[in-house]
Tab-separated table of C-alpha atoms in Angstrom:
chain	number	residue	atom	x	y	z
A	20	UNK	CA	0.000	0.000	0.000
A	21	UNK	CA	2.752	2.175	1.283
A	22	UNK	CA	4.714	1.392	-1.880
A	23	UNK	CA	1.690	2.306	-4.513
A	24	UNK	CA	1.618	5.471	-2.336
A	25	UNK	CA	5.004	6.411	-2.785
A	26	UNK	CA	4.473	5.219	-6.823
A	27	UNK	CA	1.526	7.696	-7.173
A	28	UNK	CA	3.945	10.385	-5.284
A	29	UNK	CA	6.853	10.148	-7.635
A	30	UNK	CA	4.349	9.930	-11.030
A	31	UNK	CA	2.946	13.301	-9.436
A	32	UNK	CA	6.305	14.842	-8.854
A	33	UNK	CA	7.220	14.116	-12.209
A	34	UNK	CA	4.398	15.300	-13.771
A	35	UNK	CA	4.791	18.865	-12.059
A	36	UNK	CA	8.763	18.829	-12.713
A	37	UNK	CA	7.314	18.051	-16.249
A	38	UNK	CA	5.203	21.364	-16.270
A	39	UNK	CA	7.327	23.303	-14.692
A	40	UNK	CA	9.805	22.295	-17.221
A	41	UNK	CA	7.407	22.999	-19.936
A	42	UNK	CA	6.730	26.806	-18.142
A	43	UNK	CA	10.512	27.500	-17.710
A	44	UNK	CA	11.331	26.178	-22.017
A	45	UNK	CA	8.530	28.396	-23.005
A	46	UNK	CA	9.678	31.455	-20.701
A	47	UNK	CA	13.127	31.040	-22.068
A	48	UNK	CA	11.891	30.785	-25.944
A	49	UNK	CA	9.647	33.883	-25.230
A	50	UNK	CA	12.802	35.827	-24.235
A	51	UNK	CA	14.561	34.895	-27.069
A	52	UNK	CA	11.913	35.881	-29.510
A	53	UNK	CA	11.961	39.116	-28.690
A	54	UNK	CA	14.896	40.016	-26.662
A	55	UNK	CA	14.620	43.978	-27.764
A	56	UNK	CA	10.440	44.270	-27.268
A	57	UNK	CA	11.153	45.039	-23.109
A	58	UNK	CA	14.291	47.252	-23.091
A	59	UNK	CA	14.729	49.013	-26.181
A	60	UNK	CA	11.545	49.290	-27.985
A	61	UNK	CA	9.195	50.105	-25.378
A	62	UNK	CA	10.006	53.826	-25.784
A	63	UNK	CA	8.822	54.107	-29.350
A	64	UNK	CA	5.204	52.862	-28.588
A	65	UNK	CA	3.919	56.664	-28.158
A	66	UNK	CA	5.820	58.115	-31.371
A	67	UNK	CA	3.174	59.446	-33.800
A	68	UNK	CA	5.794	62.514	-34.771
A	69	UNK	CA	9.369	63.702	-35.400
A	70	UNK	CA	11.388	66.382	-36.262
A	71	UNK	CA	13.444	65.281	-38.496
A	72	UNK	CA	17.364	67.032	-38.762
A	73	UNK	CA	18.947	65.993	-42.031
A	74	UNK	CA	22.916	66.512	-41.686
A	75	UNK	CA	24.630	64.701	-43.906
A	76	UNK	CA	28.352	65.551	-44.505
A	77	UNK	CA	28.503	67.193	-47.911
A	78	UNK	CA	29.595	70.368	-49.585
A	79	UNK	CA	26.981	72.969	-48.672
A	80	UNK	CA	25.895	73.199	-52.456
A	81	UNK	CA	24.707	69.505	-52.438
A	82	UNK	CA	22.629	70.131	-49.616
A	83	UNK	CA	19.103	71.180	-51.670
A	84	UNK	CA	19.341	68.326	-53.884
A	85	UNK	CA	19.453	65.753	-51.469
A	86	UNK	CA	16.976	67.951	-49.745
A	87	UNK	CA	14.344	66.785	-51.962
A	88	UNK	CA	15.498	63.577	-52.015
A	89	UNK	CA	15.179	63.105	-48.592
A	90	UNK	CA	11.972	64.366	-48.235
A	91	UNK	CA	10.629	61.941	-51.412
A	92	UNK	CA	11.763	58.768	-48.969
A	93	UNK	CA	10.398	60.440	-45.887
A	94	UNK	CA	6.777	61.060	-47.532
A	95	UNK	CA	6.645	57.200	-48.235
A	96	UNK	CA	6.715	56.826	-44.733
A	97	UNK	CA	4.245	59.372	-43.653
A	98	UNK	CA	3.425	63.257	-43.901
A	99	UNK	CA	6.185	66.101	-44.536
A	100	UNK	CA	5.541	69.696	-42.981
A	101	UNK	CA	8.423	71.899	-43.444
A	102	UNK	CA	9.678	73.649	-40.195
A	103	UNK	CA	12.110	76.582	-39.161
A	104	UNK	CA	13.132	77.620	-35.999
A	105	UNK	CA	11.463	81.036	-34.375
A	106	UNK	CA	14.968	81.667	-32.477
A	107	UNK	CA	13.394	84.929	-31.390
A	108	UNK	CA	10.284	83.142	-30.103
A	109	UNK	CA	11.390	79.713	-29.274
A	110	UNK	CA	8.653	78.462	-26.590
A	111	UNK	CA	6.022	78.847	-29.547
A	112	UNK	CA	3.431	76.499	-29.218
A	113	UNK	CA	4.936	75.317	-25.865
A	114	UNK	CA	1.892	74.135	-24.593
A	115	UNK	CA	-0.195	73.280	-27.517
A	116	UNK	CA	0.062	69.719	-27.435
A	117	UNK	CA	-0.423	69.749	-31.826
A	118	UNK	CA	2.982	71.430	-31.861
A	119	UNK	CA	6.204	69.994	-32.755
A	120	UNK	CA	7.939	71.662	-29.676
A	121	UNK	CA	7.805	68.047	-27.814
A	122	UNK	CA	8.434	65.766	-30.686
A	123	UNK	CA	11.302	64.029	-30.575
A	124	UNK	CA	14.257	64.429	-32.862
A	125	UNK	CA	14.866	61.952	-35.687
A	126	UNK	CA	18.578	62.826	-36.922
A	127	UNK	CA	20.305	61.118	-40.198
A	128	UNK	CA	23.938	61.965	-40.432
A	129	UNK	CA	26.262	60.160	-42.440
A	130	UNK	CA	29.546	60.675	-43.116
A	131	UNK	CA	33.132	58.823	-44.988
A	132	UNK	CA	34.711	57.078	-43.130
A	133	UNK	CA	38.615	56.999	-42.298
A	134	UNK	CA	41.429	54.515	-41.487
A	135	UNK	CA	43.633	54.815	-38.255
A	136	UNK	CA	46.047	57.050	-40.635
A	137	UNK	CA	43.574	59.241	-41.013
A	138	UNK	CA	43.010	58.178	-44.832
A	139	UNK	CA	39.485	57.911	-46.124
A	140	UNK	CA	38.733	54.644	-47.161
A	141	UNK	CA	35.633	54.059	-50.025
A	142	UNK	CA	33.044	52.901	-47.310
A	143	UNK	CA	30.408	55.754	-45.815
A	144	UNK	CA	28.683	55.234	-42.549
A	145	UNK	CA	25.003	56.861	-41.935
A	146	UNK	CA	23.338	56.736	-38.828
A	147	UNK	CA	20.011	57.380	-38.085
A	148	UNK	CA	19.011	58.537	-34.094
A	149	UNK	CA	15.825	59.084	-32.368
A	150	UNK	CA	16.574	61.696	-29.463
A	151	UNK	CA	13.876	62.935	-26.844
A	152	UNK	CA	14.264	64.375	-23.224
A	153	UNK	CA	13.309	61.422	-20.460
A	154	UNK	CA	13.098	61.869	-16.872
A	155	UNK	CA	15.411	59.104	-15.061
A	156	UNK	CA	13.127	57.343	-12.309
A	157	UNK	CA	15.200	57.133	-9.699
A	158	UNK	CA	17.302	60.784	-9.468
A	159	UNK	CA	14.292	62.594	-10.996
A	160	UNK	CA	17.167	64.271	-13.701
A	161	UNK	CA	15.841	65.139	-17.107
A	162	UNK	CA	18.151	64.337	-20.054
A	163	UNK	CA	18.245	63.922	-23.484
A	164	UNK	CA	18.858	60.934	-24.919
A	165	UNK	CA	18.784	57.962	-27.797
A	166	UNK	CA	15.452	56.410	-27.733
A	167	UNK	CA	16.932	54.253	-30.708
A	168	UNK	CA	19.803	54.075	-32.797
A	169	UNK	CA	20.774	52.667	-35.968
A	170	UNK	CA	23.859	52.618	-38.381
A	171	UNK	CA	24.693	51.463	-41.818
A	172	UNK	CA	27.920	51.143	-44.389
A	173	UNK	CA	27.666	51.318	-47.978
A	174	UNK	CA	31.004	50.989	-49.848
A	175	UNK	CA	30.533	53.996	-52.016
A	176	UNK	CA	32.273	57.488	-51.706
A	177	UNK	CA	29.772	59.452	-50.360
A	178	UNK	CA	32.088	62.635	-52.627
A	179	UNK	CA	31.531	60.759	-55.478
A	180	UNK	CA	27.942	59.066	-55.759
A	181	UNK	CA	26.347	61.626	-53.275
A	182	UNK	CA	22.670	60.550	-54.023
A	183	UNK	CA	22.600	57.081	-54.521
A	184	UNK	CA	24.702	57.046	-50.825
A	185	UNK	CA	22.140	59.037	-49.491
A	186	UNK	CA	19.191	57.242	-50.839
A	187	UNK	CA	20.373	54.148	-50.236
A	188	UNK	CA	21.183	54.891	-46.716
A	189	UNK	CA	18.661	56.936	-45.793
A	190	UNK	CA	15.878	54.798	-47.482
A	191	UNK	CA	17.259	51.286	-45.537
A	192	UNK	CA	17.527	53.493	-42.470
A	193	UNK	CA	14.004	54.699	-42.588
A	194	UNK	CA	13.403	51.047	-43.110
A	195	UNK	CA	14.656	49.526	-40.033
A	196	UNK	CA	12.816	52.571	-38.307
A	197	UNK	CA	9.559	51.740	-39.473
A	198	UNK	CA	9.950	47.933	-39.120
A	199	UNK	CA	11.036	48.505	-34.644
A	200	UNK	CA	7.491	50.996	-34.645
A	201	UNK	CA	5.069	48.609	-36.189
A	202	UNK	CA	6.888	45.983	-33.519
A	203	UNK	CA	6.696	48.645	-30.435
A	204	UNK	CA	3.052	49.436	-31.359
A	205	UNK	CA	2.249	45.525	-32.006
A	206	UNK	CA	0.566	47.337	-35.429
A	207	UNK	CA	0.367	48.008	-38.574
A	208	UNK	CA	2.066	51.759	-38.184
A	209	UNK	CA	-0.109	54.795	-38.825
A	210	UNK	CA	1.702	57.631	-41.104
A	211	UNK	CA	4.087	59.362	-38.938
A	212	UNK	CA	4.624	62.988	-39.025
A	213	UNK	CA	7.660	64.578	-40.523
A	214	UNK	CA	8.591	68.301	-39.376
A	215	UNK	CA	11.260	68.892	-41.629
A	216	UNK	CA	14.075	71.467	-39.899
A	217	UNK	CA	15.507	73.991	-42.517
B	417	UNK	CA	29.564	127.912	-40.774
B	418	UNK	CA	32.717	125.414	-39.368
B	419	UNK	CA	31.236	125.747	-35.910
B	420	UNK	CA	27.699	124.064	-37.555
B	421	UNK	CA	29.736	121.340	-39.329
B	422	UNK	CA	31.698	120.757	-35.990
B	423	UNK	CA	28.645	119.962	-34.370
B	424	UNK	CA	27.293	117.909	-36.498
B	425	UNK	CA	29.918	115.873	-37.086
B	426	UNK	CA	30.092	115.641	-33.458
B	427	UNK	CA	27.212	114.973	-33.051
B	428	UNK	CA	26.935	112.300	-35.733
B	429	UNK	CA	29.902	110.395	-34.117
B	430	UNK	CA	27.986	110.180	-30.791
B	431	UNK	CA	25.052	108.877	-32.977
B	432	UNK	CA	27.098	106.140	-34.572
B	433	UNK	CA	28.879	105.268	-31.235
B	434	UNK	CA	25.399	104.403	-29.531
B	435	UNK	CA	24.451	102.509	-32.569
B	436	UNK	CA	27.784	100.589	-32.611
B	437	UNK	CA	27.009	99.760	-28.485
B	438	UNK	CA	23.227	99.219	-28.595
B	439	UNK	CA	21.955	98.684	-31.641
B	440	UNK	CA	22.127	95.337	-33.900
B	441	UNK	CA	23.055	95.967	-37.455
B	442	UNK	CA	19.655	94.870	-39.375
B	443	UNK	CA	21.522	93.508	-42.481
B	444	UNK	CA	17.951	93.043	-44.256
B	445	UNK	CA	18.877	96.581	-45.378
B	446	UNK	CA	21.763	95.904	-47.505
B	447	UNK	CA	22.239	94.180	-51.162
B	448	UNK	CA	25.820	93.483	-51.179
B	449	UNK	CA	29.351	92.837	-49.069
B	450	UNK	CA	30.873	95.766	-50.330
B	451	UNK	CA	27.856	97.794	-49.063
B	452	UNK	CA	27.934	96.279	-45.382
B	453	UNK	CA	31.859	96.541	-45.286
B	454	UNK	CA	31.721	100.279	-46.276
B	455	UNK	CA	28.880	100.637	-43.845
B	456	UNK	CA	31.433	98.925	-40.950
B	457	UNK	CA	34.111	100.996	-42.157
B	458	UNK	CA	31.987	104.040	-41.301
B	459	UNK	CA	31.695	102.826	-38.073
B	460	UNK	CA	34.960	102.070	-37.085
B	461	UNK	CA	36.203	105.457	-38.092
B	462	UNK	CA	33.155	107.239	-36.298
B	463	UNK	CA	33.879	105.612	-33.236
B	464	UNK	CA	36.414	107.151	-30.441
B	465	UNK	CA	39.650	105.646	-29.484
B	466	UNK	CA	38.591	105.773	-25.971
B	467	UNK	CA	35.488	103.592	-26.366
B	468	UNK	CA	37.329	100.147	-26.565
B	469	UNK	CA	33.995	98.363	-26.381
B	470	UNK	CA	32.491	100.230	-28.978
B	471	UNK	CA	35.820	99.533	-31.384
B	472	UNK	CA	36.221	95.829	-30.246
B	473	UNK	CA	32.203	95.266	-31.402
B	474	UNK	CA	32.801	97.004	-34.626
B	475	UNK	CA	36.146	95.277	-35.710
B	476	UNK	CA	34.543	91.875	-35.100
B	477	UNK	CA	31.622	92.857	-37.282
B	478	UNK	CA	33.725	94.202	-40.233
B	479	UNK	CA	35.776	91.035	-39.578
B	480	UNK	CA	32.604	88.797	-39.585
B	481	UNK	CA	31.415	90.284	-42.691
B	482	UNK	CA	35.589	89.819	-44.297
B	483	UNK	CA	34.922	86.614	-43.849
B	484	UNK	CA	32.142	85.928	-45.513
B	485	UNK	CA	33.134	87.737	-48.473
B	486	UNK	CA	36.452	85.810	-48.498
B	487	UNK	CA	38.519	88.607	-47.414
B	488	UNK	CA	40.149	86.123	-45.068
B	489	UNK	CA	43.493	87.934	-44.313
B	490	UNK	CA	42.117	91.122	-44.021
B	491	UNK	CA	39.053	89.289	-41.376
B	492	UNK	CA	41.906	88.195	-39.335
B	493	UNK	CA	43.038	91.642	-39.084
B	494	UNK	CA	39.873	92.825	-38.221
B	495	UNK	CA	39.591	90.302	-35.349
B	496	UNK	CA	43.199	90.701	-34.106
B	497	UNK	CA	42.017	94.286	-33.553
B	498	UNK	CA	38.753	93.377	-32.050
B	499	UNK	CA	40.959	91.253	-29.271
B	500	UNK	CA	43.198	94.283	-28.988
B	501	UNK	CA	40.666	96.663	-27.695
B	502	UNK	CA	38.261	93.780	-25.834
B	503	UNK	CA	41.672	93.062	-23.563
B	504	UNK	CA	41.219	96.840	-22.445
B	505	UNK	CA	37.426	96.896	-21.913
B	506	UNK	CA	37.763	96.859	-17.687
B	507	UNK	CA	33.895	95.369	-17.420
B	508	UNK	CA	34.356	91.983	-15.962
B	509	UNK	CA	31.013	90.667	-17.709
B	510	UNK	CA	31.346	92.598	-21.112
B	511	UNK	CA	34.977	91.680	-21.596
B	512	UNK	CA	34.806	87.954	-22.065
B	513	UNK	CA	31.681	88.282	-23.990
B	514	UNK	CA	33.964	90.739	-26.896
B	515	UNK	CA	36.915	88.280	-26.177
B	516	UNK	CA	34.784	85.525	-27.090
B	517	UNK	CA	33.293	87.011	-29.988
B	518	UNK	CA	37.047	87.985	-31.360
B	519	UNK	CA	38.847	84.457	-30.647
B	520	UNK	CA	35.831	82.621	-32.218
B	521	UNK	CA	36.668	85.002	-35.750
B	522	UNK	CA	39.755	84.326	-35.137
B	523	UNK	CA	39.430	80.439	-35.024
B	524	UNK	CA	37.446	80.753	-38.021
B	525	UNK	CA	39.855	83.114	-40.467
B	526	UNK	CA	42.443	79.884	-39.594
B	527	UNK	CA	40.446	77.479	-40.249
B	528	UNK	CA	39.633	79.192	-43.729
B	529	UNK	CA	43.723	79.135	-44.045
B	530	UNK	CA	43.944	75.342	-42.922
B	531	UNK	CA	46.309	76.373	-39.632
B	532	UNK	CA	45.205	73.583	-37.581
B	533	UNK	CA	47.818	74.262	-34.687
B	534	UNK	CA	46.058	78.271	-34.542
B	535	UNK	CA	42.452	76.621	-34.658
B	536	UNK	CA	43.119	74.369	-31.700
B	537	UNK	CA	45.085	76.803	-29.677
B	538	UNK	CA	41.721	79.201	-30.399
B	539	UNK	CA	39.416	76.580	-29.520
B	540	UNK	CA	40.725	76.058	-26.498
B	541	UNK	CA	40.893	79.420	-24.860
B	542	UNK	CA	36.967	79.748	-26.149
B	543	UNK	CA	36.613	76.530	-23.791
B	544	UNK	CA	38.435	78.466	-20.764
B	545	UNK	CA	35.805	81.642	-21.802
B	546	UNK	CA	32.678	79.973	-21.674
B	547	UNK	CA	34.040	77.745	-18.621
B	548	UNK	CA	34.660	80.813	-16.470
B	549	UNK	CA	31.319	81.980	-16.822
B	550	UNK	CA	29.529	81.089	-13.300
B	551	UNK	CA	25.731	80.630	-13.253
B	552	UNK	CA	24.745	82.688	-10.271
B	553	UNK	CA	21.718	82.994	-8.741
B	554	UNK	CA	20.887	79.679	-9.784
B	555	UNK	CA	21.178	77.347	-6.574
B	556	UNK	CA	18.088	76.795	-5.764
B	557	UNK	CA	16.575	74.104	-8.574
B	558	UNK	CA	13.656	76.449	-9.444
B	559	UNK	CA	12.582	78.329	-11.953
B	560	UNK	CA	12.305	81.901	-9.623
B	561	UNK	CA	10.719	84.285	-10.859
B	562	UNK	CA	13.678	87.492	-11.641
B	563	UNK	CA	12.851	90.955	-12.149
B	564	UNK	CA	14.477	92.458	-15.084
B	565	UNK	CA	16.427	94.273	-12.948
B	566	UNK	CA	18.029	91.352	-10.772
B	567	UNK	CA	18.582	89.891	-13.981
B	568	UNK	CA	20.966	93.123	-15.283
B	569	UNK	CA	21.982	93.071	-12.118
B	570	UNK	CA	23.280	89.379	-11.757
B	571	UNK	CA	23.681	88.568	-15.398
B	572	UNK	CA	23.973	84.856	-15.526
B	573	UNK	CA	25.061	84.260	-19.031
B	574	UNK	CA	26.902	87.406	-20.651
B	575	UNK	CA	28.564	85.703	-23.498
B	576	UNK	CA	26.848	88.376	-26.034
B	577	UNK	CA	25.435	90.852	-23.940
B	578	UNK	CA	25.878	93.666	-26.376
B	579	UNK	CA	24.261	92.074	-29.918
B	580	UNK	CA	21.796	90.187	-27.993
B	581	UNK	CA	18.922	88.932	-30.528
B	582	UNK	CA	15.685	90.009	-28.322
B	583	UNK	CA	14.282	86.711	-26.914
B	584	UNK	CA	10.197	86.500	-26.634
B	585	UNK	CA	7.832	84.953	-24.048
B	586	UNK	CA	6.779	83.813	-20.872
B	587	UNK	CA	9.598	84.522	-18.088
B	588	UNK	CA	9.402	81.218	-16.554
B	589	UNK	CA	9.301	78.062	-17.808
B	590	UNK	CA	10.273	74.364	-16.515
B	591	UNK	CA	14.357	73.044	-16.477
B	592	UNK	CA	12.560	70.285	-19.213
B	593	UNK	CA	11.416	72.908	-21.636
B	594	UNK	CA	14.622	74.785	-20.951
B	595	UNK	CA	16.778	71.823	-21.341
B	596	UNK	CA	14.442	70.812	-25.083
B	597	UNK	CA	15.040	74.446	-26.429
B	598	UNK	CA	18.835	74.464	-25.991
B	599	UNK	CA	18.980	70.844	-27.570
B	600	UNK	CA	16.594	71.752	-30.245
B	601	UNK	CA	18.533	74.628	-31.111
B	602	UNK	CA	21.789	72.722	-30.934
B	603	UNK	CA	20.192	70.445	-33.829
B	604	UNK	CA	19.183	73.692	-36.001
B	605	UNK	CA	22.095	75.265	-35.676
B	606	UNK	CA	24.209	72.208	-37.247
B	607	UNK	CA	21.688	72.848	-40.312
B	608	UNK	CA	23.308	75.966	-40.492
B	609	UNK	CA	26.768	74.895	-40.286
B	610	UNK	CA	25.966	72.686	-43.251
B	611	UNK	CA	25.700	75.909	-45.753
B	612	UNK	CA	29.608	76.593	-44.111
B	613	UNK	CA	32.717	75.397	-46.098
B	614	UNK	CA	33.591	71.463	-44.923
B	615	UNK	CA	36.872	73.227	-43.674
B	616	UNK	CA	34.885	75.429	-40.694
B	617	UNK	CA	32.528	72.958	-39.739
B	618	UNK	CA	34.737	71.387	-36.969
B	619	UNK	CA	35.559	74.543	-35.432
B	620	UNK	CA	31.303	75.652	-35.372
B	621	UNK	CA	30.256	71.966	-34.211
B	622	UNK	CA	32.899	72.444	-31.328
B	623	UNK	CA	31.496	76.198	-30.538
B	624	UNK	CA	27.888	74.943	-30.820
B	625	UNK	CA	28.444	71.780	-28.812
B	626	UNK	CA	30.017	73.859	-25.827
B	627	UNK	CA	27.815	76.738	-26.229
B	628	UNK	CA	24.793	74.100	-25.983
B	629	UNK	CA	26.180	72.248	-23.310
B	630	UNK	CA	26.505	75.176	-21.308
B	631	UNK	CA	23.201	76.543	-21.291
B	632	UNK	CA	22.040	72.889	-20.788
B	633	UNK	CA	23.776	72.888	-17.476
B	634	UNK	CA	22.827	76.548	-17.014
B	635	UNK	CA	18.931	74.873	-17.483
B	636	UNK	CA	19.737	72.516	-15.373
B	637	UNK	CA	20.650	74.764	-12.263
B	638	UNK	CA	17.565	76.667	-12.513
B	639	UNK	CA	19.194	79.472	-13.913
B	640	UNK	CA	16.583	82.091	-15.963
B	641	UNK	CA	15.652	80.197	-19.302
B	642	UNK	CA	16.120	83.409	-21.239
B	643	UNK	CA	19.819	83.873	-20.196
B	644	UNK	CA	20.532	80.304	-20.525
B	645	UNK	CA	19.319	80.238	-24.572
B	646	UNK	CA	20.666	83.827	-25.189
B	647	UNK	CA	24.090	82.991	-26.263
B	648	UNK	CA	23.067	80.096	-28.667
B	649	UNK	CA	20.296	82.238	-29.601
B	650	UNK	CA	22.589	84.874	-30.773
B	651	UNK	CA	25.065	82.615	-33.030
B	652	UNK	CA	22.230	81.461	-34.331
B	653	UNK	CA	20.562	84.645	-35.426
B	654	UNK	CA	23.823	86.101	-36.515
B	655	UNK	CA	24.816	82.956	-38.813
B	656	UNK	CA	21.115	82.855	-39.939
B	657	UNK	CA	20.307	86.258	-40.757
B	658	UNK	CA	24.059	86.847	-42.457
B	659	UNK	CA	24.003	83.828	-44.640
B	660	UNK	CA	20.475	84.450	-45.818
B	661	UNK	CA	21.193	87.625	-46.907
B	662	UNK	CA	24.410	86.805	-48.621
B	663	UNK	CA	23.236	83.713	-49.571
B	664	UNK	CA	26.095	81.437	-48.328
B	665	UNK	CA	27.486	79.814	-50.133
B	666	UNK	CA	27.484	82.227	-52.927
B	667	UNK	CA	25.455	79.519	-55.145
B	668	UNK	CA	22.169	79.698	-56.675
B	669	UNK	CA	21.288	75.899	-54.667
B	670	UNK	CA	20.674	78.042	-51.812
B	671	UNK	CA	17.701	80.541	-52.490
C-alpha cells in the first residue's frame, strides 16, 4: 500500500517537474523571440511625430538636392511639414500639445569614413538617431537621450555618388525605423509625421 | 559755418557710437558685401579711441562680414584688432563676452587658411571663456521668478550681452522645456553649419556643442531660461540672418 503510495507520489512529482519544465522552455523561448520588445523598444510605442534634422556631410551646395530627395523617402513613410526655428520666439506652441515643440528628434547623419592614418577609405557610414528628453526614475534628472539608434555602411564614396549614398542609406535606415514601430506598437504603423528642420 | 559742421559731425559720431554699443546691425537693409563693409568701415572710423567696447564690437563685425566675403586675411586683421581693444574693456562681464566674440573670428579666419595648430590653440581658450562663466543665482533648482532688474543686475550668461537677438515669451518656464530648447537649437544650428565650407565645420560643431552644453547645465541649475538660450540664440541669429542675406554659399542651390 505504502509502496503504490510512494508510486503515485513520484508519477505526481514528475508530472509537475514536467510542467514546470514545460513553463521554464517556453519562458526562455519567449525571451529569445523578442529580446529587444522590453528594453529598447518600449520607448517608441507613443511616437506618432518627429522632427526630423537631415545633416549629412557634404559640400553645402549639395545640400538642396538631397533635400528633396530626402523628403521623397520620408513622404513614403508618412506626412512632410516643413519647419524653421522662431529663435526669437522659441517656446512657440509650448503648450499646444499639436505642436512639434515636444516631438522628438529623428537625426540622419552620415559621413566617410577613415582609417587609423587618417586616410578615407571608399566605405560611408550613416546613422540614423531618435533623441527625446526622459526623466530618469530614480534621481528625478531630465536628459536627453537615444530612444533608438541605428547605423549602416555602404562601400561607395559618399564625394563621389552623393545621391545614390544618401538614398540608399537613408531609405534602408528609414526602413529599419519603421519595421522597430510597427513591432513597439504591435501594429500596422499609422503615417508618422515629418517636421522637416531647414 | 565750421562751428555748424563741428557739431554735427560731433554729433553724428555720438550717434554712430550708440548705434555701434546698442543697436544690432539689421543687415535686411543691404544688397551686397561691399555695401555692409563700407557701412562697418563708417563705423569704425566714427567711433572714439577711448570707447574700446564700442571699437572691439565694430572690428569683429567688419571682420565677420571679411569673412564671408572671403577677405580672409584682411578678417583676421579685423579680429586681431577686435581682441586688442576687448583686452582693455575693464567690465568683468562685457569683456569675455567681446573676447569671445574675437577668438571665435579668429578660429574661423584659420580654419579658412587650414592652420590647424592656430584653430586648436583658439578653440581652447573659447573653452576656458565659456568655462569661467559662473551661473549665479541659480542654486536653488527652481525656476524663480527674476525681475528684469536682478537679472541686469546678476547677469547669468553674458557671453553676447551687447548684440543680444531680443528673446520672446513667458519669463518662466520648466528646467525640461529649458533643457528641449537648448537641444533643439543645438540640432538647427548644425543645419546651419551645413551651408559653411567642410573646412569650418569642426571649429562651429565644437562652438555649438560647448555653447549648448553650457546653457544645458545653465537649465539645469535653474538658472533664468532666457539667459541660458541667449548665447546660442545669438550665433544662431547672426549665422542665420548673415548667410540668408548673402546667400552662403554664394550659389544659386541656396535661395
Amino acid at each position: 500500500m505504502a509502496f503504490r503510495q510512494t508510486q503515485h507520489g513520484i508519477k505526481k512529482m514528475k508530472k509537475q517537474l514536467f510542467a514546470i519544465l514545460v513553463l521554464l522552455t517556453s519562458l526562455t523561448f519567449a525571451a529569445e523571440e523578442d529580446p529587444k520588445l522590453a528594453g529598447d523598444l518600449i520607448a517608441l510605442a507613443g511616437v506618432t511625430e518627429v522632427k526630423f534634422f537631415f545633416l549629412p556631410d557634404v559640400p553645402a551646395e549639395k545640400i538642396k538636392p538631397l533635400n528633396a530627395i530626402a523628403i521623397q523617402s520620408l513622404k513614403k513613410m508618412g506626412t512632410v511639414i516643413p519647419k524653421a526655428l522662431n529663435v526669437q520666439n522659441p517656446t512657440e506652441g509650448m503648450n499646444d500639445p499639436n505642436s512639434s515643440f515636444k516631438s522628438p528628434s529623428l537625426i540622419y547623419t552620415i559621413e566617410k569614413i577613415k582609417d587609423l592614418k587618417g586616410n578615407f577609405l571608399p566605405v560611408s557610414m550613416a546613422t540614423l538617431e531618435l533623441k527625446a528628453g526622459v526623466t530618469i526614475d530614480r534621481s528625478k534628472d531630465y536628459i536627453q537621450t537615444d530612444l533608438w539608434k541605428k547605423e549602416c555602411f555602404i562601400q561607395l564614396d559618399l564625394a563621389k555618388n552623393t545621391d545614390i549614398t544618401v538614398k540608399d542609406t537613408l531609405a534602408y535606415l528609414l526602413k529599419e525605423f519603421d519595421k522597430d514601430l510597427i513591432e513597439a506598437k504591435k501594429k500596422k504603423n499609422n503615417k508618422l509625421v515629418f517636421y522637416f528642420a531647414e | 559755418m565750421k562751428k555748424i559742421l563741428l557739431t554735427i559731425l560731433l554729433a553724428s559720431q555720438i550717434f554712430m557710437s550708440c548705434i555701434s554699443s546698442e543697436e544690432i546691425i539689421n543687415y535686411q537693409n543691404f544688397h551686397s558685401f561691399s555695401e555692409v563693409i563700407f557701412f562697418e568701415s563708417q563705423l569704425i572710423d566714427s567711433v572714439s579711441e577711448n570707447n574700446p567696447q564700442a571699437l572691439s564690437e565694430s572690428y569683429a563685425a567688419r571682420g565677420e562680414t571679411l569673412l564671408l566675403n572671403n577677405q580672409i586675411s584682411e578678417a583676421l586683421n579685423d579680429f586681431c584688432m577686435s581682441y586688442y581693444y576687448a583686452s582693455q574693456v575693464q567690465d568683468e562681464h562685457i569683456s569675455p563676452d567681446l573676447l569671445f566674440r574675437s577668438l571665435f573670428g579668429q578660429a574661423l579666419a584659420y580654419a579658412y587658411l587650414d592652420k590647424v595648430k592656430e584653430v586648436e590653440c583658439i578653440a581652447t581658450a573659447l573653452l576656458d571663456i565659456i568655462q569661467s562663466i559662473r551661473c549665479s543665482d541659480c542654486s536653488n533648482k527652481t525656476t524663480t521668478l527674476l525681475s528684469p532688474r536682478t537679472i541686469r543686475n546678476h547677469p547669468i550668461f553674458l557671453l553676447a550681452n551687447n548684440d543680444n537677438v531680443p528673446i520672446h515669451g513667458p519669463d518662466q518656464i520648466s528646467i525640461q522645456d529649458c533643457i528641449d530648447l537648448i537641444e533643439n537649437t543645438r540640432a538647427y544650428a548644425k543645419l546651419l553649419i551645413l551651408k559653411a565650407p567642410a573646412r569650418v565645420r569642426g571649429i562651429l560643431t565644437f562652438t555649438v556643442d560647448q555653447l549648448a552644453d553650457t546653457g544645458r547645465s545653465c537649465c539645469r541649475a535653474g538658472g533664468v531660461w532666457k539667459a541660458c538660450f541667449q548665447p546660442l540664440a545669438n550665433k544662431y541669429h547672426l549665422w542665420n540672418q548673415k548667410w540668408k542675406m548673402f546667400g552662403i554659399p554664394p550659389d544659386p542651390a541656396w535661395d
